[in-house]
Amino acid sequence: MLTTSTTRVLEPHELDEALAVLDRDPVSNAFVAARVQVAGLDPWRLGGEMWGWYNGGRLESLCYAGANLVPICATREAVRGFAERARRAGRRCSSIVGPADTTTELWSLLEPSWGPAREVRAHQPLMATTMPAGIAPDPLVRRVRKDEMDVIMPACVAMFTEEVGVSPLAGDGGLLYQARVAELVSHGRSFARIENGRVVFKAEIGAATRHACQIQGVWVAPEYRGRGLSETGMAAVLHYALNEVAPVVSLYVNDFNTAARAAYRRVGFQEVGAFMSVLF
């Protein structure tokens, strides 16, 4: 029997079908699933389009096309379809992020027209846990209050600049980035140890669904590094996440950051997969 495949933008009424695809791998897909659960599939609310790859009329794969290009449960045929659509549209994203195998293939198809990238991080271990930390949490790590935005923002900017290589204040002066930080603070998903009005450790639960959540933005002030604060701080954030947010807690980390990977393992995280990031 002949079947036809096609790639197109999902319509809002296809939300249930999209969520079914996202639920196939709730840990890897937590970032996109969290956005879809809040905003639906309307591009204006979602902050981008959700592309679908259909085989014989059945939705099989997704690709989020917003500030990031994110392939989701993408078959090899779907990756080719998404790459062709992305080439026609032109690059509008600041990065391509997703499972290492499919992102590697997607980038190989896009690099001739979209390259060169500013940086390619080909292997970023995806780590997860369902268990409380094996070490005592830092009792001084707490939720950041809404009146502490001026305290947390410098640490967030420092973390982003150190991690990504560019300042989040570029372009629009940081308005979008500040809005995102404020959103996490207002939802009680920003955590820090603050001493004398200065952030010593911080991390956020950046994405959350009923299945899984993802910790991001882990940062220790440079003069406090090497004292184990990332481990005890992460243990504290993990406690909040497991007890109040989701039964599985994940994060992903650069493979060259051996110190962070070792710290997360000591907290209890185990490698369950790998991501890849292409930064422009």
Coordinates of C-alpha atoms in Angstrom, one line a residue:
M1 CA 0.0 0.0 0.0
L2 CA 1.3 3.4 -1.0
T3 CA 1.7 6.0 1.7
T4 CA 2.5 9.7 1.5
S5 CA 4.5 11.8 3.9
T6 CA 4.4 15.5 4.4
T7 CA 5.7 18.3 6.7
R8 CA 3.5 21.2 7.8
V9 CA 2.7 23.5 10.7
L10 CA 0.4 21.9 13.3
E11 CA -3.0 23.5 13.8
P12 CA -4.2 24.3 17.4
H13 CA -6.8 21.5 17.3
E14 CA -4.0 19.0 16.9
L15 CA -2.8 19.6 20.5
D16 CA -3.7 16.1 21.8
E17 CA -1.8 14.4 18.9
A18 CA 1.3 16.7 19.6
L19 CA 1.2 15.9 23.3
A20 CA 1.1 12.1 22.5
V21 CA 4.3 12.5 20.5
L22 CA 6.0 14.5 23.3
D23 CA 4.9 11.9 25.9
R24 CA 6.9 9.2 24.1
D25 CA 10.1 10.6 25.7
P26 CA 9.0 12.9 28.6
V27 CA 12.5 13.4 29.9
S28 CA 14.1 14.5 26.6
N29 CA 11.1 16.5 25.6
A30 CA 10.4 18.3 28.8
F31 CA 11.4 21.7 27.5
V32 CA 9.1 21.7 24.6
A33 CA 6.3 19.8 26.3
A34 CA 6.2 22.4 29.1
R35 CA 5.8 25.2 26.6
V36 CA 3.1 23.3 24.7
Q37 CA 1.1 22.5 27.8
V38 CA 1.0 26.2 28.7
A39 CA 0.7 27.8 25.3
G40 CA -0.9 25.2 23.1
L41 CA 0.1 25.3 19.4
D42 CA -0.8 28.8 18.5
P43 CA 2.5 30.2 17.2
W44 CA 2.0 33.6 18.8
R45 CA 1.6 32.2 22.3
L46 CA 4.0 29.3 21.7
G47 CA 6.8 31.7 20.6
G48 CA 7.3 29.7 17.4
E49 CA 5.8 27.2 15.0
M50 CA 5.4 23.5 15.7
W51 CA 6.1 21.5 12.6
G52 CA 4.8 18.0 12.2
W53 CA 5.9 15.2 10.0
Y54 CA 3.0 13.0 8.8
N55 CA 3.3 9.6 7.3
G56 CA 0.1 8.3 5.7
G57 CA -1.8 11.1 7.5
R58 CA -0.5 10.1 10.9
L59 CA 1.6 12.5 13.0
E60 CA 4.9 10.7 13.8
S61 CA 7.5 13.4 14.5
L62 CA 7.7 17.1 15.6
C63 CA 10.1 20.0 15.3
Y64 CA 9.8 23.2 17.4
A65 CA 10.9 26.2 15.4
G66 CA 11.3 29.2 17.6
A67 CA 14.3 30.8 19.2
N68 CA 15.6 27.2 19.2
L69 CA 15.1 24.6 16.5
V70 CA 14.3 21.3 18.3
P71 CA 13.7 18.0 16.6
I72 CA 11.4 15.7 18.6
C73 CA 11.0 12.0 18.2
A74 CA 12.2 12.6 14.7
T75 CA 12.7 9.7 12.3
R76 CA 15.4 9.9 9.6
E77 CA 12.7 10.8 7.0
A78 CA 11.3 13.4 9.3
V79 CA 14.7 15.0 9.8
R80 CA 15.0 15.4 6.1
G81 CA 11.6 16.9 5.9
F82 CA 12.3 19.4 8.7
A83 CA 15.7 20.3 7.2
E84 CA 14.1 21.1 3.8
R85 CA 11.5 23.3 5.5
A86 CA 14.2 25.0 7.6
R87 CA 16.3 25.7 4.5
R88 CA 13.4 27.3 2.7
A89 CA 12.5 29.4 5.7
G90 CA 16.0 30.6 6.4
R91 CA 17.7 30.6 9.8
R92 CA 15.7 32.4 12.4
C93 CA 16.8 30.6 15.5
S94 CA 19.9 31.2 17.7
S95 CA 20.5 27.5 18.2
I96 CA 19.6 23.9 17.3
V97 CA 19.1 21.7 20.3
G98 CA 18.0 18.2 20.7
P99 CA 18.9 14.5 21.0
A100 CA 22.4 14.0 19.7
D101 CA 21.7 11.5 17.0
T102 CA 18.8 13.4 15.3
T103 CA 20.4 16.8 15.8
T104 CA 23.7 15.6 14.3
E105 CA 21.8 14.5 11.2
L106 CA 19.7 17.7 11.0
W107 CA 22.8 19.9 11.3
S108 CA 24.6 17.9 8.6
L109 CA 21.7 18.8 6.2
L110 CA 21.5 22.4 7.3
E111 CA 25.2 23.3 7.7
P112 CA 25.8 23.9 3.9
S113 CA 23.2 26.7 3.9
W114 CA 23.2 27.8 7.6
G115 CA 26.8 27.3 8.5
P116 CA 29.3 28.0 9.9
A117 CA 28.1 27.7 13.5
R118 CA 29.6 29.8 16.2
E119 CA 30.1 26.6 18.3
V120 CA 29.0 23.0 18.1
R121 CA 28.6 21.0 21.3
A122 CA 28.3 17.5 19.9
H123 CA 27.8 15.5 23.1
Q124 CA 26.0 16.9 26.1
P125 CA 25.1 14.1 28.6
L126 CA 21.4 14.1 29.6
M127 CA 21.2 13.1 33.3
A128 CA 18.2 12.2 35.4
T129 CA 17.1 10.8 38.7
T130 CA 14.0 9.8 40.5
M131 CA 15.6 9.6 44.0
P132 CA 16.5 12.1 46.7
A133 CA 20.1 13.2 46.8
G134 CA 22.6 11.0 48.5
I135 CA 24.1 14.0 50.2
A136 CA 22.7 16.5 52.6
P137 CA 21.1 19.5 50.9
D138 CA 22.3 23.0 51.6
P139 CA 19.7 24.4 54.2
L140 CA 20.5 28.0 53.0
V141 CA 19.3 27.4 49.4
R142 CA 15.7 28.7 49.1
R143 CA 13.3 30.1 46.6
V144 CA 14.1 33.6 45.3
R145 CA 11.6 36.2 46.3
K146 CA 9.9 38.5 43.8
D147 CA 11.5 41.5 45.4
E148 CA 15.0 40.0 44.8
M149 CA 15.1 40.4 41.0
D150 CA 17.9 42.9 41.3
V151 CA 19.9 40.4 43.4
I152 CA 19.4 37.3 41.1
M153 CA 19.7 39.1 37.7
P154 CA 23.5 39.7 37.8
A155 CA 24.1 36.0 38.7
C156 CA 21.8 34.9 35.8
V157 CA 23.6 37.2 33.3
A158 CA 27.0 35.9 34.5
M159 CA 25.8 32.3 34.2
F160 CA 24.4 32.8 30.7
T161 CA 27.4 34.6 29.4
E162 CA 29.8 32.0 30.8
E163 CA 27.8 29.1 29.5
V164 CA 26.7 30.4 26.1
G165 CA 29.6 32.7 25.2
V166 CA 27.4 35.8 24.6
S167 CA 25.6 38.2 26.9
P168 CA 21.8 37.8 27.2
L169 CA 21.7 41.6 27.3
A170 CA 22.7 42.0 23.7
G171 CA 20.1 42.8 21.1
D172 CA 17.0 44.0 23.0
G173 CA 19.0 45.1 26.1
G174 CA 18.0 41.9 27.9
L175 CA 14.2 42.6 28.0
L176 CA 13.3 39.0 27.0
Y177 CA 15.9 37.4 29.2
Q178 CA 14.8 39.5 32.2
A179 CA 11.2 38.6 31.5
R180 CA 12.1 34.9 31.5
V181 CA 14.0 35.2 34.8
A182 CA 11.0 37.1 36.3
E183 CA 8.7 34.3 35.1
L184 CA 10.7 31.6 36.9
V185 CA 10.9 33.7 40.1
S186 CA 7.2 34.4 40.1
H187 CA 6.4 30.7 39.6
G188 CA 8.7 29.7 42.5
R189 CA 11.1 27.9 40.3
S190 CA 14.2 30.0 40.9
F191 CA 16.5 28.9 43.8
A192 CA 19.6 30.5 45.4
R193 CA 21.8 30.8 48.3
I194 CA 22.2 34.5 49.0
E195 CA 24.8 35.9 51.4
N196 CA 25.1 39.6 52.2
G197 CA 22.9 40.5 49.3
R198 CA 24.9 38.5 46.7
V199 CA 24.2 35.2 45.1
V200 CA 26.6 32.4 46.0
F201 CA 24.7 29.5 44.3
K202 CA 21.7 29.5 42.0
A203 CA 19.7 27.1 39.8
E204 CA 16.2 27.1 38.2
I205 CA 13.7 24.5 37.4
G206 CA 13.4 25.7 33.8
A207 CA 10.8 23.3 32.4
A208 CA 8.2 21.3 34.2
T209 CA 5.4 18.8 33.1
R210 CA 3.6 16.2 35.2
H211 CA 6.1 13.6 34.0
A212 CA 9.4 15.4 34.4
C213 CA 11.2 18.6 35.0
Q214 CA 14.5 20.0 34.0
I215 CA 17.0 21.9 36.1
Q216 CA 19.0 24.7 34.3
G217 CA 21.2 27.6 35.0
V218 CA 23.3 26.0 37.7
W219 CA 26.0 28.5 38.8
V220 CA 28.4 29.1 41.7
A221 CA 30.1 32.5 42.2
P222 CA 33.7 32.1 41.0
E223 CA 35.3 32.8 44.4
Y224 CA 33.1 30.1 46.0
R225 CA 33.9 27.3 43.6
G226 CA 35.7 24.1 44.7
R227 CA 33.8 24.1 48.1
G228 CA 31.1 21.6 47.2
L229 CA 28.4 24.2 47.0
S230 CA 27.2 23.0 43.6
E231 CA 26.6 19.5 45.1
T232 CA 24.7 20.6 48.3
G233 CA 22.9 23.3 46.3
M234 CA 21.8 20.8 43.7
A235 CA 20.7 18.4 46.5
A236 CA 18.4 21.2 47.8
V237 CA 16.9 22.0 44.4
L238 CA 16.4 18.3 43.8
H239 CA 14.5 18.0 47.0
Y240 CA 12.1 20.8 45.9
A241 CA 11.8 19.4 42.4
L242 CA 10.9 15.8 43.5
N243 CA 8.6 16.9 46.3
E244 CA 6.7 19.7 44.5
V245 CA 7.1 19.5 40.7
A246 CA 7.7 16.1 39.0
P247 CA 8.7 12.5 39.7
V248 CA 11.7 12.6 37.3
V249 CA 14.3 15.4 37.5
S250 CA 16.8 15.9 34.6
L251 CA 19.5 18.2 33.3
Y252 CA 22.0 18.2 30.6
V253 CA 25.7 19.3 30.8
N254 CA 28.6 19.8 28.5
D255 CA 30.8 16.7 28.2
F256 CA 33.9 18.7 28.7
N257 CA 32.7 20.0 32.1
T258 CA 34.0 17.0 34.0
A259 CA 33.8 18.7 37.4
A260 CA 30.0 19.4 36.9
R261 CA 29.3 15.9 35.7
A262 CA 31.1 14.4 38.7
A263 CA 29.2 16.7 41.0
Y264 CA 25.9 15.7 39.5
R265 CA 26.7 12.0 39.8
R266 CA 27.5 12.5 43.5
V267 CA 24.1 14.1 44.0
G268 CA 22.5 11.0 42.3
F269 CA 22.0 11.9 38.7
Q270 CA 22.8 9.2 36.1
E271 CA 23.4 9.6 32.4
V272 CA 20.3 8.5 30.4
G273 CA 21.1 9.9 26.9
A274 CA 22.8 12.8 25.2
F275 CA 21.9 16.1 23.6
M276 CA 23.7 18.2 21.0
S277 CA 23.7 22.0 20.7
V278 CA 24.6 24.1 17.6
L279 CA 25.1 27.7 18.6
F280 CA 24.9 30.6 16.1

